[in-house]
PDB file of C-alpha atoms in Angstrom:
ATOM      1  CA  MET A   1     -39.526  -7.373   5.436  1.00  0.00           C
ATOM      2  CA  ALA A   2     -37.396  -5.585   2.845  1.00  0.00           C
ATOM      3  CA  ASN A   3     -39.056  -4.343  -0.322  1.00  0.00           C
ATOM      4  CA  ASN A   4     -36.970  -5.709  -3.186  1.00  0.00           C
ATOM      5  CA  SER A   5     -39.369  -4.758  -5.980  1.00  0.00           C
ATOM      6  CA  PRO A   6     -37.899  -3.954  -9.427  1.00  0.00           C
ATOM      7  CA  GLY A   7     -38.943  -0.327  -8.989  1.00  0.00           C
ATOM      8  CA  LYS A   8     -36.953   0.040  -5.794  1.00  0.00           C
ATOM      9  CA  VAL A   9     -33.858  -1.529  -7.367  1.00  0.00           C
ATOM     10  CA  GLN A  10     -34.202   0.700 -10.435  1.00  0.00           C
ATOM     11  CA  THR A  11     -34.360   3.765  -8.194  1.00  0.00           C
ATOM     12  CA  ILE A  12     -31.141   2.724  -6.464  1.00  0.00           C
ATOM     13  CA  ASP A  13     -29.430   2.083  -9.788  1.00  0.00           C
ATOM     14  CA  ARG A  14     -30.452   5.507 -11.078  1.00  0.00           C
ATOM     15  CA  ALA A  15     -29.280   7.251  -7.911  1.00  0.00           C
ATOM     16  CA  LEU A  16     -25.913   5.488  -8.134  1.00  0.00           C
ATOM     17  CA  SER A  17     -25.632   6.550 -11.772  1.00  0.00           C
ATOM     18  CA  ILE A  18     -26.106  10.169 -10.716  1.00  0.00           C
ATOM     19  CA  LEU A  19     -23.358   9.810  -8.092  1.00  0.00           C
ATOM     20  CA  GLU A  20     -20.999   8.291 -10.647  1.00  0.00           C
ATOM     21  CA  ILE A  21     -21.712  11.093 -13.117  1.00  0.00           C
ATOM     22  CA  LEU A  22     -21.174  13.791 -10.497  1.00  0.00           C
ATOM     23  CA  SER A  23     -17.899  12.175  -9.390  1.00  0.00           C
ATOM     24  CA  ASN A  24     -16.481  12.947 -12.852  1.00  0.00           C
ATOM     25  CA  TYR A  25     -17.352  16.661 -12.855  1.00  0.00           C
ATOM     26  CA  ASP A  26     -16.765  19.656 -10.598  1.00  0.00           C
ATOM     27  CA  ASN A  27     -20.459  20.549 -10.722  1.00  0.00           C
ATOM     28  CA  LEU A  28     -23.488  20.066 -12.950  1.00  0.00           C
ATOM     29  CA  SER A  29     -26.892  21.676 -13.312  1.00  0.00           C
ATOM     30  CA  LEU A  30     -30.046  19.613 -12.944  1.00  0.00           C
ATOM     31  CA  MET A  31     -30.549  19.678 -16.712  1.00  0.00           C
ATOM     32  CA  GLU A  32     -26.969  18.535 -17.333  1.00  0.00           C
ATOM     33  CA  ILE A  33     -27.385  15.653 -14.898  1.00  0.00           C
ATOM     34  CA  SER A  34     -30.674  14.706 -16.531  1.00  0.00           C
ATOM     35  CA  GLU A  35     -29.064  14.622 -19.970  1.00  0.00           C
ATOM     36  CA  LYS A  36     -26.036  12.613 -18.863  1.00  0.00           C
ATOM     37  CA  VAL A  37     -28.033   9.934 -17.009  1.00  0.00           C
ATOM     38  CA  GLN A  38     -30.703  10.022 -19.743  1.00  0.00           C
ATOM     39  CA  LEU A  39     -33.633  10.451 -17.369  1.00  0.00           C
ATOM     40  CA  HIS A  40     -36.624  12.766 -17.419  1.00  0.00           C
ATOM     41  CA  LYS A  41     -35.961  16.024 -15.600  1.00  0.00           C
ATOM     42  CA  ALA A  42     -38.710  15.344 -13.035  1.00  0.00           C
ATOM     43  CA  THR A  43     -37.280  11.917 -12.212  1.00  0.00           C
ATOM     44  CA  THR A  44     -33.779  13.347 -11.975  1.00  0.00           C
ATOM     45  CA  HIS A  45     -35.021  16.146  -9.715  1.00  0.00           C
ATOM     46  CA  ARG A  46     -36.611  13.654  -7.321  1.00  0.00           C
ATOM     47  CA  LEU A  47     -33.470  11.521  -7.111  1.00  0.00           C
ATOM     48  CA  VAL A  48     -31.186  14.534  -6.749  1.00  0.00           C
ATOM     49  CA  ASN A  49     -33.287  15.881  -3.901  1.00  0.00           C
ATOM     50  CA  SER A  50     -33.124  12.541  -2.116  1.00  0.00           C
ATOM     51  CA  LEU A  51     -29.324  12.417  -2.484  1.00  0.00           C
ATOM     52  CA  LEU A  52     -29.123  16.035  -1.334  1.00  0.00           C
ATOM     53  CA  GLU A  53     -31.253  15.401   1.756  1.00  0.00           C
ATOM     54  CA  ASN A  54     -29.099  12.411   2.703  1.00  0.00           C
ATOM     55  CA  GLY A  55     -25.867  14.342   2.320  1.00  0.00           C
ATOM     56  CA  TYR A  56     -24.424  12.491  -0.675  1.00  0.00           C
ATOM     57  CA  ILE A  57     -24.403  15.560  -2.902  1.00  0.00           C
ATOM     58  CA  GLU A  58     -24.210  19.313  -2.336  1.00  0.00           C
ATOM     59  CA  LYS A  59     -25.848  22.293  -4.061  1.00  0.00           C
ATOM     60  CA  ASP A  60     -24.001  25.524  -4.682  1.00  0.00           C
ATOM     61  CA  ALA A  61     -26.154  28.373  -3.369  1.00  0.00           C
ATOM     62  CA  THR A  62     -24.894  30.768  -6.056  1.00  0.00           C
ATOM     63  CA  THR A  63     -24.767  28.668  -9.232  1.00  0.00           C
ATOM     64  CA  LYS A  64     -27.548  26.262  -8.198  1.00  0.00           C
ATOM     65  CA  LYS A  65     -25.358  23.456  -9.526  1.00  0.00           C
ATOM     66  CA  TYR A  66     -24.697  20.133  -7.834  1.00  0.00           C
ATOM     67  CA  ARG A  67     -21.517  18.336  -6.867  1.00  0.00           C
ATOM     68  CA  ILE A  68     -20.723  15.131  -5.051  1.00  0.00           C
ATOM     69  CA  SER A  69     -20.084  15.494  -1.303  1.00  0.00           C
ATOM     70  CA  LEU A  70     -17.425  13.796   0.812  1.00  0.00           C
ATOM     71  CA  LYS A  71     -19.893  11.479   2.514  1.00  0.00           C
ATOM     72  CA  LEU A  72     -18.966   8.433   0.411  1.00  0.00           C
ATOM     73  CA  PHE A  73     -15.302   9.102   1.149  1.00  0.00           C
ATOM     74  CA  GLN A  74     -16.074   9.347   4.849  1.00  0.00           C
ATOM     75  CA  LEU A  75     -17.946   6.040   4.781  1.00  0.00           C
ATOM     76  CA  GLY A  76     -15.153   4.324   2.855  1.00  0.00           C
ATOM     77  CA  ASN A  77     -12.563   5.874   5.122  1.00  0.00           C
ATOM     78  CA  ARG A  78     -14.216   4.270   8.141  1.00  0.00           C
ATOM     79  CA  ARG A  79     -13.868   0.894   6.462  1.00  0.00           C
ATOM     80  CA  VAL A  80     -10.197   1.496   5.700  1.00  0.00           C
ATOM     81  CA  GLN A  81      -9.447   2.651   9.228  1.00  0.00           C
ATOM     82  CA  ASN A  82     -10.956  -0.551  10.577  1.00  0.00           C
ATOM     83  CA  ILE A  83      -8.595  -2.725   8.546  1.00  0.00           C
ATOM     84  CA  ASP A  84      -5.916  -4.330  10.713  1.00  0.00           C
ATOM     85  CA  PHE A  85      -2.912  -3.987   8.419  1.00  0.00           C
ATOM     86  CA  LEU A  86      -0.871  -6.435  10.479  1.00  0.00           C
ATOM     87  CA  ASN A  87      -3.394  -9.216   9.984  1.00  0.00           C
ATOM     88  CA  VAL A  88      -3.669  -8.387   6.292  1.00  0.00           C
ATOM     89  CA  ALA A  89       0.103  -8.452   5.828  1.00  0.00           C
ATOM     90  CA  LYS A  90       0.620 -11.549   7.992  1.00  0.00           C
ATOM     91  CA  SER A  91      -1.899 -13.488   5.953  1.00  0.00           C
ATOM     92  CA  MET A  92      -0.231 -12.451   2.697  1.00  0.00           C
ATOM     93  CA  ILE A  93       3.320 -13.349   3.756  1.00  0.00           C
ATOM     94  CA  ARG A  94       2.122 -16.732   4.997  1.00  0.00           C
ATOM     95  CA  GLN A  95       0.673 -17.432   1.562  1.00  0.00           C
ATOM     96  CA  LEU A  96       3.818 -16.166  -0.140  1.00  0.00           C
ATOM     97  CA  SER A  97       6.133 -18.323   1.971  1.00  0.00           C
ATOM     98  CA  GLN A  98       4.088 -21.422   1.225  1.00  0.00           C
ATOM     99  CA  GLU A  99       4.026 -20.619  -2.474  1.00  0.00           C
ATOM    100  CA  ILE A 100       7.753 -20.045  -2.954  1.00  0.00           C
ATOM    101  CA  ASN A 101       9.122 -22.326  -0.197  1.00  0.00           C
ATOM    102  CA  GLN A 102      11.380 -19.606   1.192  1.00  0.00           C
ATOM    103  CA  THR A 103      11.589 -17.558   4.389  1.00  0.00           C
ATOM    104  CA  VAL A 104       9.496 -14.386   4.334  1.00  0.00           C
ATOM    105  CA  HIS A 105       9.675 -11.539   6.871  1.00  0.00           C
ATOM    106  CA  LEU A 106       7.293  -8.742   7.799  1.00  0.00           C
ATOM    107  CA  VAL A 107       8.780  -5.607   9.371  1.00  0.00           C
ATOM    108  CA  ILE A 108       7.855  -2.113  10.432  1.00  0.00           C
ATOM    109  CA  GLU A 109      10.085   0.869  11.093  1.00  0.00           C
ATOM    110  CA  ASP A 110      10.828   1.488  14.755  1.00  0.00           C
ATOM    111  CA  ASP A 111      13.222   4.158  16.007  1.00  0.00           C
ATOM    112  CA  ASN A 112      15.525   4.146  12.940  1.00  0.00           C
ATOM    113  CA  GLU A 113      15.574   0.352  12.783  1.00  0.00           C
ATOM    114  CA  VAL A 114      13.395  -2.378  11.310  1.00  0.00           C
ATOM    115  CA  LEU A 115      11.428  -4.457  13.773  1.00  0.00           C
ATOM    116  CA  TYR A 116      10.592  -8.017  12.732  1.00  0.00           C
ATOM    117  CA  ILE A 117       6.947  -8.556  13.626  1.00  0.00           C
ATOM    118  CA  ASP A 118       6.322 -11.768  11.711  1.00  0.00           C
ATOM    119  CA  LYS A 119       8.328 -14.491  10.012  1.00  0.00           C
ATOM    120  CA  HIS A 120       7.381 -17.580   8.049  1.00  0.00           C
ATOM    121  CA  ASP A 121       9.914 -20.303   7.375  1.00  0.00           C
ATOM    122  CA  SER A 122       9.340 -22.880   4.705  1.00  0.00           C
ATOM    123  CA  GLN A 123      10.154 -26.458   5.634  1.00  0.00           C
ATOM    124  CA  ASP A 124      12.104 -26.749   2.377  1.00  0.00           C
ATOM    125  CA  SER A 125      14.070 -23.532   2.787  1.00  0.00           C
ATOM    126  CA  GLU A 126      17.844 -23.767   3.121  1.00  0.00           C
ATOM    127  CA  THR A 127      17.980 -20.320   4.713  1.00  0.00           C
ATOM    128  CA  GLY A 128      19.109 -20.286   8.316  1.00  0.00           C
ATOM    129  CA  MET A 129      18.804 -16.643   9.287  1.00  0.00           C
ATOM    130  CA  HIS A 130      19.457 -15.143  12.708  1.00  0.00           C
ATOM    131  CA  SER A 131      16.243 -13.135  12.476  1.00  0.00           C
ATOM    132  CA  ARG A 132      13.371 -13.727  14.876  1.00  0.00           C
ATOM    133  CA  ILE A 133      10.104 -12.031  15.715  1.00  0.00           C
ATOM    134  CA  GLY A 134      10.768  -9.078  18.019  1.00  0.00           C
ATOM    135  CA  LYS A 135      14.356  -8.635  16.864  1.00  0.00           C
ATOM    136  CA  LYS A 136      15.576  -5.354  15.379  1.00  0.00           C
ATOM    137  CA  ALA A 137      18.093  -4.747  12.620  1.00  0.00           C
ATOM    138  CA  PRO A 138      19.706  -1.658  11.079  1.00  0.00           C
ATOM    139  CA  MET A 139      17.810  -0.255   8.124  1.00  0.00           C
ATOM    140  CA  TYR A 140      20.878   0.437   5.992  1.00  0.00           C
ATOM    141  CA  VAL A 141      21.954  -3.221   5.788  1.00  0.00           C
ATOM    142  CA  THR A 142      18.577  -4.856   5.165  1.00  0.00           C
ATOM    143  CA  ALA A 143      16.457  -5.040   2.030  1.00  0.00           C
ATOM    144  CA  VAL A 144      13.330  -4.157   4.016  1.00  0.00           C
ATOM    145  CA  GLY A 145      15.089  -1.190   5.600  1.00  0.00           C
ATOM    146  CA  LYS A 146      16.256   0.135   2.257  1.00  0.00           C
ATOM    147  CA  ALA A 147      12.769  -0.368   0.811  1.00  0.00           C
ATOM    148  CA  ILE A 148      11.247   1.742   3.588  1.00  0.00           C
ATOM    149  CA  LEU A 149      13.968   4.402   3.359  1.00  0.00           C
ATOM    150  CA  ALA A 150      13.328   4.657  -0.392  1.00  0.00           C
ATOM    151  CA  THR A 151       9.876   6.065   0.381  1.00  0.00           C
ATOM    152  CA  LYS A 152      11.485   9.024   2.166  1.00  0.00           C
ATOM    153  CA  THR A 153      13.171  12.123   0.785  1.00  0.00           C
ATOM    154  CA  ASN A 154      16.947  12.230   0.391  1.00  0.00           C
ATOM    155  CA  SER A 155      17.179  14.884   3.102  1.00  0.00           C
ATOM    156  CA  ALA A 156      15.328  12.574   5.502  1.00  0.00           C
ATOM    157  CA  ILE A 157      17.736   9.776   4.612  1.00  0.00           C
ATOM    158  CA  VAL A 158      20.722  12.025   5.277  1.00  0.00           C
ATOM    159  CA  ASP A 159      19.224  12.880   8.673  1.00  0.00           C
ATOM    160  CA  TYR A 160      18.772   9.157   9.365  1.00  0.00           C
ATOM    161  CA  TRP A 161      22.356   8.438   8.284  1.00  0.00           C
ATOM    162  CA  ASN A 162      23.720  11.066  10.629  1.00  0.00           C
ATOM    163  CA  GLN A 163      21.741   9.687  13.567  1.00  0.00           C
ATOM    164  CA  VAL A 164      22.816   6.059  13.361  1.00  0.00           C
ATOM    165  CA  ASP A 165      26.147   4.326  13.880  1.00  0.00           C
ATOM    166  CA  ILE A 166      27.105   3.081  10.416  1.00  0.00           C
ATOM    167  CA  GLN A 167      29.202  -0.043  10.814  1.00  0.00           C
ATOM    168  CA  PRO A 168      29.954  -2.785   8.301  1.00  0.00           C
ATOM    169  CA  LYS A 169      28.148  -6.051   9.088  1.00  0.00           C
ATOM    170  CA  THR A 170      29.969  -7.819   6.279  1.00  0.00           C
ATOM    171  CA  THR A 171      32.460  -6.776   3.607  1.00  0.00           C
ATOM    172  CA  HIS A 172      29.437  -6.095   1.336  1.00  0.00           C
ATOM    173  CA  THR A 173      27.846  -3.484   3.618  1.00  0.00           C
ATOM    174  CA  ILE A 174      27.474  -0.026   2.086  1.00  0.00           C
ATOM    175  CA  THR A 175      29.017   2.446   4.521  1.00  0.00           C
ATOM    176  CA  ASN A 176      29.457   5.488   2.267  1.00  0.00           C
ATOM    177  CA  LEU A 177      26.537   7.940   2.187  1.00  0.00           C
ATOM    178  CA  GLU A 178      26.962   8.850  -1.479  1.00  0.00           C
ATOM    179  CA  ASP A 179      26.948   5.174  -2.473  1.00  0.00           C
ATOM    180  CA  PHE A 180      23.954   4.538  -0.239  1.00  0.00           C
ATOM    181  CA  LEU A 181      21.925   7.361  -1.794  1.00  0.00           C
ATOM    182  CA  ALA A 182      22.728   5.938  -5.230  1.00  0.00           C
ATOM    183  CA  GLU A 183      21.524   2.544  -3.990  1.00  0.00           C
ATOM    184  CA  ILE A 184      18.285   4.078  -2.705  1.00  0.00           C
ATOM    185  CA  ASP A 185      17.739   5.790  -6.051  1.00  0.00           C
ATOM    186  CA  THR A 186      18.014   2.388  -7.708  1.00  0.00           C
ATOM    187  CA  VAL A 187      15.474   0.980  -5.246  1.00  0.00           C
ATOM    188  CA  ARG A 188      13.025   3.747  -6.143  1.00  0.00           C
ATOM    189  CA  GLN A 189      13.443   3.125  -9.854  1.00  0.00           C
ATOM    190  CA  GLN A 190      13.029  -0.647  -9.742  1.00  0.00           C
ATOM    191  CA  GLY A 191      10.447  -0.868  -6.939  1.00  0.00           C
ATOM    192  CA  TYR A 192      12.341  -3.290  -4.707  1.00  0.00           C
ATOM    193  CA  ALA A 193      15.569  -3.515  -2.703  1.00  0.00           C
ATOM    194  CA  ILE A 194      18.341  -6.097  -2.517  1.00  0.00           C
ATOM    195  CA  ASP A 195      20.450  -6.989   0.505  1.00  0.00           C
ATOM    196  CA  ASN A 196      23.407  -8.628  -1.214  1.00  0.00           C
ATOM    197  CA  GLU A 197      24.993 -10.364   1.805  1.00  0.00           C
ATOM    198  CA  GLU A 198      25.178  -6.939   3.462  1.00  0.00           C
ATOM    199  CA  ASN A 199      23.743  -8.132   6.775  1.00  0.00           C
ATOM    200  CA  GLU A 200      24.663 -11.830   6.836  1.00  0.00           C
ATOM    201  CA  TYR A 201      27.058 -13.861   4.745  1.00  0.00           C
ATOM    202  CA  GLY A 202      25.359 -16.498   2.641  1.00  0.00           C
ATOM    203  CA  ILE A 203      21.976 -14.726   2.649  1.00  0.00           C
ATOM    204  CA  VAL A 204      20.553 -12.498  -0.066  1.00  0.00           C
ATOM    205  CA  CYS A 205      17.258 -10.731   0.664  1.00  0.00           C
ATOM    206  CA  ILE A 206      14.752  -9.078  -1.649  1.00  0.00           C
ATOM    207  CA  GLY A 207      12.549  -6.463   0.008  1.00  0.00           C
ATOM    208  CA  ALA A 208       9.661  -4.196  -0.953  1.00  0.00           C
ATOM    209  CA  SER A 209       7.517  -1.803   1.044  1.00  0.00           C
ATOM    210  CA  PHE A 210       3.740  -1.470   1.099  1.00  0.00           C
ATOM    211  CA  ALA A 211       1.691   1.657   1.677  1.00  0.00           C
ATOM    212  CA  SER A 212      -1.422   2.546   3.639  1.00  0.00           C
ATOM    213  CA  TYR A 213      -4.420   4.570   2.511  1.00  0.00           C
ATOM    214  CA  LYS A 214      -2.603   7.659   3.793  1.00  0.00           C
ATOM    215  CA  ASP A 215       0.030   7.111   1.083  1.00  0.00           C
ATOM    216  CA  LEU A 216       2.652   6.386   3.717  1.00  0.00           C
ATOM    217  CA  SER A 217       4.910   3.375   4.031  1.00  0.00           C
ATOM    218  CA  ALA A 218       3.200   1.030   6.498  1.00  0.00           C
ATOM    219  CA  GLY A 219       5.917  -1.617   6.480  1.00  0.00           C
ATOM    220  CA  ALA A 220       7.868  -3.957   4.260  1.00  0.00           C
ATOM    221  CA  ILE A 221       8.308  -7.639   3.511  1.00  0.00           C
ATOM    222  CA  SER A 222      11.335  -9.568   2.362  1.00  0.00           C
ATOM    223  CA  ILE A 223      12.217 -12.926   0.879  1.00  0.00           C
ATOM    224  CA  SER A 224      15.449 -14.432   2.208  1.00  0.00           C
ATOM    225  CA  LEU A 225      17.367 -16.604  -0.212  1.00  0.00           C
ATOM    226  CA  PRO A 226      20.352 -18.909   0.157  1.00  0.00           C
ATOM    227  CA  LEU A 227      23.065 -18.263  -2.414  1.00  0.00           C
ATOM    228  CA  SER A 228      21.977 -21.380  -4.309  1.00  0.00           C
ATOM    229  CA  GLU A 229      18.640 -19.670  -5.107  1.00  0.00           C
ATOM    230  CA  VAL A 230      20.016 -16.307  -6.248  1.00  0.00           C
ATOM    231  CA  LYS A 231      19.973 -17.526  -9.852  1.00  0.00           C
ATOM    232  CA  ASN A 232      16.185 -17.552  -9.611  1.00  0.00           C
ATOM    233  CA  LYS A 233      15.907 -14.103  -8.029  1.00  0.00           C
ATOM    234  CA  ASP A 234      13.840 -12.639 -10.900  1.00  0.00           C
ATOM    235  CA  ILE A 235      10.989 -15.007 -10.003  1.00  0.00           C
ATOM    236  CA  TYR A 236      11.132 -13.959  -6.350  1.00  0.00           C
ATOM    237  CA  ILE A 237      11.299 -10.274  -7.289  1.00  0.00           C
ATOM    238  CA  GLN A 238       8.098 -10.641  -9.287  1.00  0.00           C
ATOM    239  CA  LYS A 239       6.386 -12.439  -6.393  1.00  0.00           C
ATOM    240  CA  ILE A 240       7.333  -9.902  -3.742  1.00  0.00           C
ATOM    241  CA  VAL A 241       6.352  -6.906  -5.872  1.00  0.00           C
ATOM    242  CA  GLU A 242       2.984  -8.532  -6.605  1.00  0.00           C
ATOM    243  CA  THR A 243       2.434  -9.282  -2.916  1.00  0.00           C
ATOM    244  CA  THR A 244       3.245  -5.786  -1.673  1.00  0.00           C
ATOM    245  CA  ARG A 245       0.950  -4.303  -4.306  1.00  0.00           C
ATOM    246  CA  LYS A 246      -1.864  -6.554  -3.112  1.00  0.00           C
ATOM    247  CA  ILE A 247      -1.247  -5.572   0.511  1.00  0.00           C
ATOM    248  CA  SER A 248      -1.239  -1.877  -0.403  1.00  0.00           C
ATOM    249  CA  SER A 249      -4.477  -2.331  -2.332  1.00  0.00           C
ATOM    250  CA  LEU A 250      -6.134  -4.090   0.589  1.00  0.00           C
ATOM    251  CA  LEU A 251      -5.040  -1.221   2.835  1.00  0.00           C
ATOM    252  CA  GLY A 252      -6.757   1.274   0.564  1.00  0.00           C
ATOM    253  CA  HIS A 253      -3.715   2.554  -1.331  1.00  0.00           C
ATOM    254  CA  PHE A 254      -4.167   2.806  -5.093  1.00  0.00           C
TER     255      PHE A 254
END
């Protein structure tokens, strides 16, 4: 049976306080730790030794000062690695679609294209897109594609541009590299991308990417709007930016 006595809980609280203090400094002596956590030196010494023995802090052999170890990061990292980002993202886009009554897509990058891996249609949506789960689309004509490309360097985008066959899908498609780089710069500044009938006539898409704990783009989501809803695009922009931030946070990106 677990011992949940006040003394045991107080010991845990004090040990956690020491870890929090050490996380804010490169290294501290035992006396400095004692002063900052406002504990008697003997009590501090006992707690520090316990944390040291369990690998949560380290002691410099030369200065005799203490610093926090990477063990907490390693433990947290295991949790992050076990997160299934697809299930996290799928759950979030389902909620978003229901909330705004519009079609929402989830994509990942695959061989210089975006691959649709999930899609939620609202019963009230007027959008009749050709997209389907498993279908691919060029990155340069889609909001999600531009959102993912915006996370890359300009040189990487130029390499991408030179590798793909740039063809207009509609009269609104950007087919000039200089114009496209300017568009990507705008995406970076505002935090979302717009497909202004560049892939399909009658459909405007708002896209934003989300990141993993490795600070890399893990994918992107988009809201597809009929032209009748474009007047309300600011509301949808706010919703999609909020959603991608939540997904990134759940994936360990801060």
